[in-house]
Short mmCIF file of C-alpha atoms in Angstrom, two decimals:
data_model
loop_
_atom_site.label_atom_id
_atom_site.label_comp_id
_atom_site.label_asym_id
_atom_site.label_seq_id
_atom_site.Cartn_x
_atom_site.Cartn_y
_atom_site.Cartn_z
CA MET N 1 0.02 0.22 -0.01
CA LEU N 2 2.93 2.38 0.76
CA LEU N 3 4.38 1.76 -2.70
CA MET N 4 0.94 2.41 -4.30
CA SER N 5 0.63 5.62 -2.50
CA ASN N 6 4.44 6.37 -3.49
CA ILE N 7 2.99 5.70 -7.19
CA LYS N 8 0.26 8.21 -6.39
CA GLU N 9 2.52 10.97 -5.27
CA ASN N 10 4.89 10.51 -8.04
CA LYS N 11 3.92 12.40 -11.23
CA SER N 12 6.62 10.58 -13.48
CA PRO N 13 5.05 8.92 -16.72
CA LEU N 14 7.01 5.69 -15.61
CA ILE N 15 3.91 4.92 -12.78
CA THR N 16 2.31 3.19 -15.64
CA ASP N 17 4.22 0.29 -14.95
CA ASP N 18 2.48 -3.28 -15.48
CA ASP N 19 4.85 -5.20 -13.31
CA LEU N 20 4.22 -3.13 -10.37
CA LYS N 21 1.26 -5.33 -9.12
CA TYR N 22 3.81 -8.25 -9.07
CA VAL N 23 6.35 -6.37 -7.47
CA VAL N 24 4.05 -5.12 -4.89
CA LEU N 25 2.97 -8.92 -3.94
CA CYS N 26 6.60 -10.24 -3.91
CA GLN N 27 7.35 -7.40 -1.61
CA LYS N 28 4.46 -8.60 0.69
CA GLY N 29 5.94 -12.06 0.66
CA TYR N 30 4.09 -13.75 -2.00
CA VAL N 31 7.10 -15.61 -3.78
CA GLU N 32 4.76 -17.07 -6.61
CA ALA N 33 3.95 -13.48 -7.89
CA PHE N 34 7.67 -13.43 -9.10
CA SER N 35 6.93 -15.94 -11.73
CA GLY N 36 4.88 -13.54 -13.54
CA LEU N 37 7.60 -11.35 -13.44
CA VAL N 38 10.28 -13.87 -14.62
CA GLU N 39 7.70 -14.93 -17.47
CA ARG N 40 7.43 -11.48 -18.76
CA HIS N 41 11.27 -10.81 -18.67
CA GLN N 42 13.33 -13.96 -19.16
CA LYS N 43 13.56 -13.93 -22.86
CA LYS N 44 14.67 -10.04 -23.26
CA MET N 45 17.28 -10.55 -20.22
CA LEU N 46 18.67 -13.87 -21.69
CA ASN N 47 19.11 -11.73 -25.05
CA ILE N 48 20.75 -9.13 -23.39
CA ALA N 49 23.10 -11.09 -21.59
CA TYR N 50 23.71 -13.48 -24.61
CA ARG N 51 24.61 -10.36 -26.85
CA ILE N 52 26.97 -9.35 -24.11
CA LEU N 53 28.56 -12.33 -23.19
CA GLY N 54 28.29 -14.20 -26.67
CA ASP N 55 27.54 -17.66 -24.77
CA TYR N 56 24.17 -19.24 -24.51
CA ASP N 57 24.91 -21.36 -21.40
CA ASP N 58 26.62 -18.35 -19.56
CA ALA N 59 24.06 -16.01 -20.35
CA CYS N 60 21.27 -18.67 -18.92
CA ASP N 61 23.48 -18.66 -15.86
CA VAL N 62 24.02 -14.97 -15.65
CA THR N 63 20.00 -14.53 -16.33
CA GLN N 64 19.36 -17.01 -13.33
CA GLU N 65 21.30 -15.33 -10.96
CA ALA N 66 20.22 -11.91 -12.07
CA PHE N 67 16.57 -12.75 -11.16
CA VAL N 68 17.34 -14.44 -7.98
CA ALA N 69 19.53 -11.11 -7.03
CA ALA N 70 16.44 -9.01 -8.19
CA TYR N 71 14.20 -11.15 -5.91
CA LYS N 72 16.58 -10.80 -2.69
CA SER N 73 16.33 -7.15 -3.42
CA ILE N 74 12.73 -6.55 -4.47
CA LYS N 75 12.04 -4.87 -1.50
CA LYS N 76 14.47 -2.16 -1.84
CA PHE N 77 12.96 -1.55 -5.48
CA LYS N 78 11.23 1.90 -5.19
CA ALA N 79 8.21 2.69 -8.09
CA GLY N 80 10.07 6.00 -8.64
CA ALA N 81 11.81 3.96 -11.48
CA LYS N 82 10.83 1.47 -14.00
CA PHE N 83 10.90 -2.13 -12.89
CA SER N 84 12.20 -3.52 -16.20
CA THR N 85 14.69 -0.90 -16.42
CA TRP N 86 16.01 -1.91 -12.57
CA LEU N 87 15.70 -5.46 -13.92
CA TYR N 88 18.02 -5.04 -16.98
CA ARG N 89 20.49 -2.97 -14.99
CA ILE N 90 20.74 -6.00 -12.85
CA VAL N 91 21.30 -8.71 -15.47
CA ILE N 92 23.91 -6.14 -17.34
CA ASN N 93 25.60 -5.79 -14.25
CA HIS N 94 25.98 -9.55 -13.86
CA ALA N 95 27.14 -10.19 -17.59
CA LYS N 96 29.72 -7.73 -16.92
CA ASN N 97 31.19 -9.30 -13.75
CA ARG N 98 30.97 -12.50 -15.83
CA LEU N 99 33.36 -11.10 -18.57
CA LYS N 100 35.49 -9.39 -16.05
CA GLN N 101 36.14 -13.00 -14.35
CA GLN N 102 36.30 -14.77 -17.72
CA LYS N 103 39.00 -12.07 -18.53
CA SER N 104 41.23 -12.88 -15.33
CA LEU N 105 40.89 -16.45 -15.67
CA ARG N 106 42.15 -16.04 -19.36
CA SER N 107 45.17 -13.90 -18.17
CA HIS N 108 46.00 -16.55 -15.67
CA GLU N 109 45.86 -19.64 -17.96
CA ASN N 110 47.24 -17.54 -20.69
CA ILE N 111 45.07 -18.69 -23.10
CA THR N 112 44.92 -16.80 -26.34
CA ASP N 113 41.70 -14.95 -27.38
CA GLU N 114 40.32 -16.86 -29.87
CA ALA N 115 36.87 -15.79 -30.90
CA GLY N 116 34.34 -18.36 -30.40
CA LYS N 117 36.45 -21.16 -29.02
CA GLY N 118 34.97 -23.52 -26.67
CA LYS N 119 31.77 -21.24 -26.84
CA THR N 120 28.00 -22.52 -27.21
CA ASP N 121 26.13 -20.70 -30.16
CA CYS N 122 23.19 -22.58 -29.56
CA ALA N 123 21.86 -22.75 -33.07
CA ALA N 124 18.68 -24.78 -32.12
CA CYS N 125 17.85 -21.79 -29.50
CA LEU N 126 17.94 -19.12 -32.01
CA SER N 127 14.65 -18.16 -33.27
CA SER N 128 13.69 -19.46 -36.95
CA THR N 129 13.02 -17.00 -39.32
CA ALA N 130 9.79 -18.32 -40.85
CA GLY N 131 9.57 -18.38 -44.85
CA GLU N 132 12.98 -18.26 -45.82
CA GLN N 133 15.08 -20.86 -47.92
CA PRO N 134 17.36 -23.13 -45.98
CA ASP N 135 20.45 -21.51 -48.03
CA ALA N 136 19.40 -18.15 -47.20
CA GLN N 137 19.02 -19.27 -43.58
CA MET N 138 22.36 -20.54 -43.59
CA MET N 139 23.85 -17.26 -45.19
CA GLN N 140 21.68 -15.36 -42.51
CA LYS N 141 23.21 -17.52 -39.96
CA GLU N 142 26.68 -17.25 -41.10
CA ARG N 143 26.47 -13.47 -41.41
CA GLU N 144 24.79 -13.26 -37.35
CA ALA N 145 27.47 -15.25 -36.43
CA LYS N 146 30.36 -12.89 -37.90
CA VAL N 147 28.23 -9.83 -36.54
CA GLN N 148 28.11 -11.72 -33.25
CA MET N 149 31.94 -12.28 -33.42
CA CYS N 150 32.80 -8.24 -34.14
CA ILE N 151 30.16 -7.46 -31.12
CA GLU N 152 32.40 -9.63 -28.83
CA LYS N 153 35.69 -7.76 -29.96
CA LEU N 154 34.02 -4.49 -28.86
CA GLU N 155 35.06 -2.96 -25.44
CA ASP N 156 32.46 -3.81 -22.66
CA GLU N 157 30.83 -0.43 -22.60
CA TYR N 158 30.29 0.10 -26.23
CA ARG N 159 29.06 -3.58 -26.28
CA GLU N 160 26.23 -3.04 -23.87
CA VAL N 161 25.21 0.14 -25.35
CA LEU N 162 24.95 -1.42 -28.80
CA ALA N 163 23.10 -4.22 -27.46
CA LEU N 164 20.35 -2.27 -25.72
CA ARG N 165 19.82 0.26 -28.80
CA ASP N 166 20.48 -1.69 -32.32
CA ILE N 167 19.69 -5.36 -30.92
CA GLN N 168 16.95 -4.64 -28.29
CA GLY N 169 15.59 -1.32 -29.50
CA PHE N 170 15.40 0.62 -26.35
CA SER N 171 15.43 4.33 -26.57
CA TYR N 172 18.14 6.77 -25.50
CA GLU N 173 16.13 7.53 -22.45
CA GLU N 174 16.02 4.13 -21.28
CA ILE N 175 19.46 3.37 -21.98
CA CYS N 176 20.34 6.57 -19.89
CA ALA N 177 18.24 4.77 -17.25
CA ILE N 178 19.47 1.29 -17.45
CA LEU N 179 23.15 2.19 -17.48
CA LYS N 180 22.59 5.37 -15.17
CA ILE N 181 24.66 7.28 -17.63
CA PRO N 182 23.81 11.20 -19.37
CA GLU N 183 22.77 10.97 -22.91
CA GLY N 184 25.73 12.60 -24.30
CA THR N 185 27.52 9.45 -22.87
CA VAL N 186 25.22 7.46 -24.67
CA LYS N 187 25.54 9.01 -28.03
CA SER N 188 29.07 8.97 -28.24
CA ARG N 189 29.74 5.49 -27.09
CA LEU N 190 26.90 4.66 -29.68
CA SER N 191 28.60 6.37 -32.07
CA ARG N 192 32.14 4.90 -31.52
CA ALA N 193 30.47 1.77 -31.36
CA ARG N 194 28.64 1.40 -34.63
CA GLY N 195 31.72 2.68 -36.31
CA ALA N 196 33.93 -0.21 -34.52
CA LEU N 197 31.49 -2.56 -35.59
CA LYS N 198 31.47 -1.38 -39.02
CA ASP N 199 35.33 -1.38 -39.60
CA CYS N 200 35.33 -4.97 -38.04
CA LEU N 201 32.53 -6.32 -40.44
CA VAL N 202 34.44 -4.60 -43.59
CA LYS N 203 37.30 -6.75 -42.45
CA VAL N 204 35.42 -9.86 -41.78
CA ILE N 205 32.68 -9.80 -44.70
CA GLY N 206 34.36 -7.19 -47.10
CA ASP N 207 31.92 -5.12 -48.88
CA LEU N 208 29.16 -4.37 -46.73
CA MET U 1 31.49 24.75 -42.29
CA LYS U 2 31.77 21.30 -40.56
CA THR U 3 34.78 19.14 -41.29
CA CYS U 4 34.09 15.43 -41.81
CA LYS U 5 35.21 14.31 -38.78
CA ASP U 6 32.34 16.29 -36.88
CA ILE U 7 30.34 15.05 -39.45
CA ASN U 8 31.26 11.06 -39.08
CA ASP U 9 30.71 11.90 -34.96
CA LYS U 10 27.07 13.06 -35.43
CA LEU U 11 26.42 10.14 -38.15
CA SER U 12 25.34 7.65 -35.31
CA SER U 13 22.63 10.30 -33.87
CA TYR U 14 21.61 11.28 -37.52
CA LEU U 15 20.73 7.72 -38.16
CA ASP U 16 18.59 7.59 -34.91
CA ASN U 17 17.10 11.05 -35.74
CA GLU U 18 18.60 12.37 -32.29
CA ILE U 19 19.53 15.45 -33.68
CA SER U 20 18.31 19.09 -34.12
CA PRO U 21 16.59 19.97 -37.56
CA GLN U 22 19.31 22.41 -37.96
CA GLU U 23 22.04 19.95 -37.56
CA LYS U 24 20.30 17.44 -39.68
CA HIS U 25 20.21 20.11 -42.73
CA ALA U 26 23.87 21.03 -42.29
CA MET U 27 24.90 17.42 -42.24
CA GLU U 28 22.65 16.65 -45.38
CA GLU U 29 24.15 19.34 -47.12
CA HIS U 30 27.77 18.10 -46.30
CA ILE U 31 26.98 14.51 -47.44
CA LYS U 32 25.52 15.50 -50.77
CA THR U 33 28.85 17.06 -51.51
CA CYS U 34 31.24 14.71 -49.75
CA SER U 35 31.16 11.08 -51.16
CA GLN U 36 33.34 9.65 -48.48
CA CYS U 37 31.01 10.75 -45.65
CA ALA U 38 28.30 9.09 -47.67
CA GLN U 39 30.00 5.92 -48.30
CA THR U 40 30.28 6.14 -44.28
CA LEU U 41 26.89 6.79 -43.81
CA ALA U 42 25.55 3.90 -45.86
CA ASP U 43 27.93 1.40 -44.42
CA LEU U 44 26.54 2.47 -40.84
CA GLN U 45 22.86 2.29 -42.02
CA LYS U 46 23.90 -1.50 -43.26
CA VAL U 47 25.56 -2.65 -39.96
CA LYS U 48 22.48 -1.01 -38.05
CA ALA U 49 20.41 -3.10 -40.12
CA MET U 50 22.32 -6.14 -39.62
CA THR U 51 22.30 -5.77 -35.85
CA SER U 52 18.62 -5.09 -35.44
CA LYS U 53 18.20 -8.36 -37.65
CA LEU U 54 20.06 -10.64 -35.45
CA SER U 55 17.77 -13.78 -34.15
CA GLU U 56 16.74 -13.49 -30.69
CA VAL U 57 17.68 -16.45 -28.45
CA GLU U 58 14.93 -18.39 -26.83
CA PRO U 59 15.11 -19.51 -23.07
CA PRO U 60 15.87 -23.19 -22.61
CA PRO U 61 13.07 -25.67 -21.69
CA TRP U 62 11.90 -25.38 -17.64
CA PHE U 63 14.11 -21.93 -17.72
CA LYS U 64 11.27 -20.37 -15.78
CA GLN U 65 10.81 -23.25 -13.14
CA LYS U 66 14.39 -23.13 -12.79
CA ILE U 67 14.65 -19.77 -11.90
CA MET U 68 11.60 -19.98 -9.82
CA ALA U 69 12.92 -23.23 -7.68
CA ARG U 70 16.05 -20.91 -6.82
CA VAL U 71 14.08 -18.02 -6.02
CA ARG U 72 11.82 -20.34 -3.89
CA GLU U 73 14.94 -21.63 -2.00
CA GLU U 74 16.31 -18.15 -1.63
CA ALA U 75 12.91 -17.46 0.12
CA GLN U 76 13.36 -20.13 2.44
CA LYS U 77 16.82 -19.28 3.60
CA LYS U 78 15.23 -15.67 4.43
CA SER U 79 12.51 -16.66 6.59
CA PHE U 80 14.92 -18.98 8.38
CA ALA U 81 17.20 -15.92 8.78
CA GLU U 82 14.14 -13.93 9.90
CA LYS U 83 13.12 -16.37 12.44
CA TRP U 84 16.64 -16.12 14.12
CA PHE U 85 16.93 -12.35 13.54
CA TYR U 86 14.21 -10.50 14.17
CA PRO U 87 13.87 -6.74 13.71
CA LEU U 88 14.89 -4.77 16.50
CA ARG U 89 11.22 -3.74 17.24
CA ILE U 90 10.38 -7.26 18.10
CA LYS U 91 13.52 -8.41 19.30
CA VAL U 92 14.12 -5.63 21.98
CA PRO U 93 11.06 -5.94 24.27
CA VAL U 94 11.29 -9.80 23.73
CA GLN U 95 15.06 -9.59 25.35
CA ILE U 96 13.42 -7.12 27.89
CA PHE U 97 10.57 -9.18 29.06
CA ALA U 98 12.77 -12.13 29.11
CA THR U 99 15.54 -10.23 31.33
CA ILE U 100 12.42 -9.23 33.98
CA PHE U 101 11.25 -12.52 34.03
CA ILE U 102 14.74 -13.99 35.00
CA VAL U 103 15.52 -11.39 37.47
CA VAL U 104 12.01 -11.91 39.22
CA ALA U 105 12.43 -15.64 39.26
CA ALA U 106 15.74 -15.45 40.52
CA VAL U 107 14.57 -13.29 43.38
CA TYR U 108 11.58 -15.56 44.02
CA ILE U 109 13.58 -18.79 44.16
CA TYR U 110 16.26 -16.83 46.41
CA ARG U 111 13.59 -15.97 48.94
CA VAL U 112 11.74 -19.40 49.05
CA GLY U 113 15.27 -21.00 49.55
CA ASN U 114 16.27 -19.11 52.26
CA GLU U 115 13.42 -19.76 54.29
CA GLN U 116 13.63 -23.44 53.82
CA PHE U 117 17.59 -23.33 54.62
CA LYS U 118 16.42 -21.53 57.53
CA GLU U 119 14.39 -24.59 58.68
CA VAL U 120 17.29 -26.77 58.25
CA MET U 121 19.61 -24.52 60.53
CA PRO U 122 19.47 -25.82 64.02
CA PRO U 123 23.13 -27.29 63.97
CA VAL U 124 24.44 -23.62 63.35
CA ALA U 125 21.91 -22.39 65.91
CA THR U 126 22.86 -24.63 68.56
CA VAL U 127 26.70 -23.63 68.40
CA PRO U 128 26.24 -20.39 70.92
CA MET U 129 24.19 -22.90 73.38
CA VAL U 130 27.02 -25.51 73.59
CA GLU U 131 29.20 -22.90 74.55
CA GLU U 132 26.84 -21.99 77.15
CA GLN U 133 26.65 -25.16 78.46
CA LYS U 134 30.43 -26.00 78.41
CA GLU U 135 30.85 -22.95 80.48
CA SER U 136 28.13 -24.22 83.05
CA LEU U 137 29.58 -27.54 83.25
CA ALA U 138 33.12 -26.00 83.66
CA ALA U 139 31.62 -24.10 86.64
CA ASN U 140 30.14 -27.35 87.85
CA GLN U 141 33.04 -29.86 87.78
CA ASP U 142 33.23 -30.45 91.42
CA MET U 143 29.65 -31.22 91.45
CA PRO U 144 28.53 -34.93 91.29
CA ALA U 145 28.43 -36.08 87.63
CA ALA U 146 24.85 -37.31 88.08
CA VAL U 147 23.87 -33.70 88.18
CA ALA U 148 26.18 -33.05 85.29
CA VAL U 149 24.94 -35.58 83.20
CA ARG U 150 21.14 -34.98 83.83
CA PRO U 151 20.73 -33.14 80.91
CA ALA U 152 21.61 -36.41 78.86
CA LYS U 153 18.61 -37.97 80.39
CA LYS U 154 16.41 -35.04 78.82
CA ILE U 155 18.00 -35.65 75.83
CA THR U 156 16.29 -39.37 75.13
CA LYS U 157 12.98 -37.85 76.82
CA THR U 158 12.93 -35.15 74.30
CA ASP U 159 14.20 -36.92 71.35
CA LYS U 160 11.32 -36.74 68.94
CA SER U 161 11.78 -39.42 66.36
CA CYS U 162 13.02 -41.74 69.17
CA GLU U 163 10.71 -44.97 68.70
CA GLY U 164 9.40 -46.68 71.67
CA SER U 165 12.22 -49.20 72.94
CA SER U 166 15.15 -47.90 71.57
CA CYS U 167 14.40 -44.51 73.18
CA GLU U 168 14.11 -46.53 76.36
CA ILE U 169 17.27 -48.29 75.99
CA SER U 170 19.13 -44.86 75.94
CA GLU U 171 17.81 -43.82 78.69
CA LEU U 172 18.90 -46.90 80.52
CA LYS U 173 22.22 -46.54 79.56
CA VAL U 174 22.33 -42.82 80.69
CA TYR U 175 20.79 -43.83 84.15
CA ASP U 176 23.25 -46.69 84.34
CA SER U 177 25.88 -44.34 83.75
CA THR U 178 25.05 -41.82 86.05
CA GLY U 179 26.54 -43.71 89.12
CA ASP U 180 29.27 -42.11 91.16
CA ARG U 181 31.65 -43.13 88.77
CA LEU U 182 30.40 -40.80 86.19
CA SER U 183 32.56 -38.33 87.81
CA VAL U 184 35.52 -40.00 86.19
CA GLY U 185 35.14 -38.50 82.75
CA LYS U 186 32.76 -35.47 83.43
CA GLY U 187 35.08 -33.12 81.92
CA LYS U 188 35.27 -34.89 78.63
CA LEU U 189 31.82 -35.46 78.57
CA GLU U 190 30.77 -31.79 78.30
CA PRO U 191 30.32 -31.47 74.46
CA LYS U 192 28.03 -34.55 74.02
CA VAL U 193 25.96 -33.68 76.93
CA ALA U 194 26.02 -30.06 76.09
CA ALA U 195 23.74 -30.54 72.94
CA SER U 196 20.79 -31.49 75.13
CA PRO U 197 19.46 -28.02 76.60
CA VAL U 198 18.95 -26.98 73.00
CA LEU U 199 16.38 -30.11 72.46
CA GLU U 200 15.15 -29.69 75.89
CA ASN U 201 14.18 -25.78 74.87
CA ASP U 202 12.34 -27.08 71.80
CA VAL U 203 10.23 -29.34 73.57
CA ASP U 204 9.59 -26.57 76.22
CA ALA U 205 8.57 -24.53 73.10
CA GLU U 206 6.45 -26.85 71.53
CA GLY U 207 5.12 -28.66 74.50
CA VAL U 208 5.22 -32.09 72.57
CA ALA U 209 5.88 -35.46 73.85
CA PRO U 210 9.29 -36.73 73.61
CA ARG U 211 10.15 -38.45 70.51
CA ILE U 212 13.69 -38.69 68.61
CA LYS U 213 13.69 -36.19 66.02
CA SER U 214 16.19 -37.98 63.94
CA ARG U 215 18.63 -41.13 63.44
CA SER U 216 21.50 -38.84 63.75
CA MET U 217 20.52 -37.42 67.11
CA GLN U 218 19.97 -40.81 68.39
CA THR U 219 23.39 -42.22 67.29
CA SER U 220 25.04 -38.83 68.90
CA MET U 221 23.20 -39.67 72.26
CA GLU U 222 24.48 -43.43 71.98
CA LYS U 223 28.09 -42.01 71.47
CA ALA U 224 27.85 -40.01 74.41
CA VAL U 225 26.93 -43.21 76.50
CA ILE U 226 29.83 -44.98 75.30
CA SER U 227 32.11 -42.27 75.96
CA VAL U 228 30.83 -42.31 79.65
CA GLN U 229 31.36 -45.72 79.81
CA SER U 230 34.90 -45.68 78.45
CA LYS U 231 35.94 -42.68 80.91
CA GLN U 232 34.45 -44.83 84.01
CA GLU U 233 36.99 -47.44 82.72
CA ASN U 234 39.85 -45.02 82.36
CA ASN U 235 40.84 -45.20 86.01
CA LEU U 236 40.22 -49.10 86.70
CA ILE U 237 42.68 -51.01 88.28
CA ILE U 238 42.40 -54.53 88.08
CA ILE U 239 44.55 -56.86 90.50
CA LYS U 240 44.20 -60.69 89.91
CA ALA U 241 45.48 -62.59 92.90
CA SER U 242 44.52 -65.95 94.33
CA GLU U 243 44.09 -64.78 97.72
CA VAL U 244 41.89 -61.55 97.23
CA GLN U 245 41.22 -60.67 101.03
CA SER U 246 45.12 -60.75 101.80
CA ILE U 247 45.35 -58.55 98.78
CA ALA U 248 42.75 -56.57 99.64
CA ALA U 249 43.88 -55.76 102.98
CA GLN U 250 47.60 -54.80 101.13
CA VAL U 251 45.61 -52.36 99.13
CA GLU U 252 43.69 -50.79 102.00
CA LYS U 253 47.10 -49.99 103.63
CA ILE U 254 48.66 -48.68 100.64
CA LEU U 255 45.33 -46.46 100.11
CA ALA U 256 45.93 -45.17 103.67
CA GLU U 257 49.56 -44.53 102.73
CA TYR U 258 48.99 -42.42 99.77
CA ASN U 259 46.18 -40.51 101.75
CA ALA U 260 43.30 -41.48 99.59
CA SER U 261 40.12 -40.17 100.30
CA LYS U 262 36.55 -41.35 99.90
CA VAL U 263 37.56 -44.72 100.00
CA SER U 264 34.86 -47.40 100.00
CA LYS U 265 34.85 -50.99 99.74
CA HIS U 266 32.65 -53.65 98.21
CA SER U 267 32.81 -57.22 98.04
CA THR U 268 30.87 -59.45 95.64
CA ASP U 269 31.36 -63.23 94.54
CA GLY U 270 34.88 -63.33 95.43
CA LYS U 271 35.68 -59.93 93.86
CA VAL U 272 36.81 -56.68 96.07
CA VAL U 273 36.46 -53.23 94.85
CA PHE U 274 37.87 -50.36 96.21
CA ARG U 275 36.74 -46.72 94.93
CA ALA U 276 38.65 -43.71 96.20
CA GLU U 277 40.10 -40.66 95.10
CA ILE U 278 43.75 -40.21 95.14
CA SER U 279 46.23 -37.17 94.81
CA LYS U 280 47.13 -36.55 91.00
CA GLU U 281 50.70 -36.48 91.90
CA LYS U 282 50.68 -39.56 93.77
CA LEU U 283 48.69 -41.86 91.35
CA LYS U 284 51.69 -42.87 89.35
CA ASP U 285 53.74 -43.81 92.57
CA PHE U 286 50.36 -45.50 93.73
CA ILE U 287 49.91 -47.81 90.70
CA GLU U 288 53.63 -48.77 90.83
CA LYS U 289 53.10 -49.68 94.28
CA LEU U 290 50.21 -51.77 93.41
CA LYS U 291 52.18 -53.64 91.09
CA THR U 292 54.40 -54.77 93.46
CA ILE U 293 51.71 -57.24 95.08
CA GLY U 294 50.32 -58.60 92.39
CA LEU U 295 49.33 -58.80 88.62
CA ILE U 296 47.82 -55.71 87.67
CA GLU U 297 45.80 -54.55 84.72
CA ASP U 298 45.63 -50.71 84.91
CA LYS U 299 43.05 -48.32 82.36
CA VAL U 300 44.48 -45.41 84.08
CA SER U 301 43.77 -42.45 81.33
CA ALA U 302 46.92 -40.42 80.38
CA ASP U 303 44.97 -37.52 79.95
CA ILE U 304 43.41 -36.92 83.46
CA SER U 305 41.47 -33.92 83.95
CA ALA U 306 42.88 -31.08 85.88
CA ALA U 307 41.31 -31.92 89.08
CA GLU U 308 43.63 -32.57 92.09
CA GLN U 309 41.58 -35.69 93.43
CA VAL U 310 41.61 -38.29 90.74
CA PRO U 311 38.57 -40.82 91.26
CA VAL U 312 40.16 -44.56 91.11
CA VAL U 313 38.50 -48.10 90.94
CA ILE U 314 40.60 -50.93 91.97
CA GLU U 315 39.15 -54.27 91.44
CA ILE U 316 40.66 -57.44 92.96
CA GLN U 317 39.68 -60.48 91.39
CA LYS U 318 40.53 -64.07 91.83
CA ASN U 319 42.86 -65.75 89.63
#
C-alpha cells in the first residue's frame, strides 16, 4: 500500500508500469508472484546477456543469477523507476562481472583470445525466420555469427550500448536509465560502437 | 562549415534521428557534396540493419521453473534467517521481558530457598548454646557427675524421632552411667551432653511428647553413653590374685599410705572393689606400688582432668 501511495504521489510517466502489481505482491512476501515477472522478462534478459557474453550457457546462468538477485533485493525497489529498467541493469551488471571473471581467468591461464573457441552458440535456440529458404537461412546464420563475433570484440561499454540500442531497440532515455549514464555519453559510445563494428565487419565480410 | 570528422561523429545520432533539425540540414548538405561521408553513412545504415536483424535466442525448456526453484530456495533461507534475526522492534522488547522474568524468578527462588534453608539450620543455631553449656559445666566440675549428666537424660526424653524401645534403652544406659563413677569423665563429657539443652528448649516451646527427631541425633546420644562408659574404665585398676582378701588388706594399707580420700569397699562374688580418690601427683607412684603386690591391669587414662583428686577404682579379682 505504501508503494501504491508512492506511485500516486509520483507524477512521473513511469507510473504506468505493468510489473508493479507483481512487485508489490513480492514485496509482501508472495513468492509465486515473482513467476509473473520471470515470465515477462526472461527472454529479453537472456538476449541482453547473450549479446554481451556471446555464450548461450553463460547467458542462461547469468540470467538466473540476475533474477535471484532481483528477488533478494526486491524490497529495496522503489516505484520511482521502471521495474524492467531496474531488472535489466541487474542482468547487465551480472553479465559485465562474468566478463571480468572470464578475462581474469584467461589472463591467469595464458589462453589466447580465440573468438568463438569453446563457446556455445546454441543454433537451435536461435529463433528461426519463417518463410526463408534453407540456403538463405544458412547465409543469414553465418552473417549473424560474424556480426556476433565483431560485437564480442568491442569494449564492454560499447557492447552494452549497442546491444541495448540496435539489438533490443531501447530508446536513448531507457538506455540512460538502465546504464545510469547521461545521454551525451550514450550517443558518443553508440557512435564509437557502430564505427568499430563497421570497421570489423568490413574486414570480416568485405563489402557490406 | 563542419569538417568530415564532425560529421562522422554525428552520423550515429543522425541515423537515430537524435539531432536537431538545423544540424540535420547541415549534415545533409555536407553529405551531398562529400562522397566519403556518404559512404560511411551508407555502411553505418547497413551495420544497424544487420544488428537489428540478429535473431533472438529462446530460453531453454523449464527455464522459468528453474529460476523459480532458486527463488523459492532463497525465500526459505530468508525466512529462516528472519526467525533468528527478528527486526529490533520485536527483538528488543522480547529481550527486555525475558530479562525481567529471569530477575523476578531468581529473586523468588532466593527468597523461598532462604526460608527453607533457615528450617534446616538448627545445628548452626545450637553452637552458642553448646558454648554456654560448656561454661556451666566447667563451673560445676566439682559437682557430682549425675547432676552434670542429668541433661543427657533429658535428651532421651525429648528426642522426637525416638521410637519406643530404642528410646528407653538409651535412657537406661544413661541412668546406669550416672552412678558415682560418672565423675571420672565428666570433663570430657561436656560437649556430648551440652547438645541436650537445645532440644529441651525445643520441647519446652512446643510442648510435644518426647520423641527422637532424627537418627543422627539418636546415634550422637549413644556415642555420649559409650564415652561415659569408657571414661569410667579409664582409671580402673584390676588386680588378679589367688588370695583376694589378703591382697585387699594390702591395698587398703597402700590407700591409707597414699592418703586416699572417699575410700569405699564392696565385696561381691569373691571380688573386692575399692573406690577412692587419690592425689593426682601420687597416682603414678600409687600404681607402681600396687604392681608390687600382684598382677595389675590398669586402665588409667593418661589424659587426666585438671582436678587435684583423681577417682580410682581398684578391682581385686580371683585368679
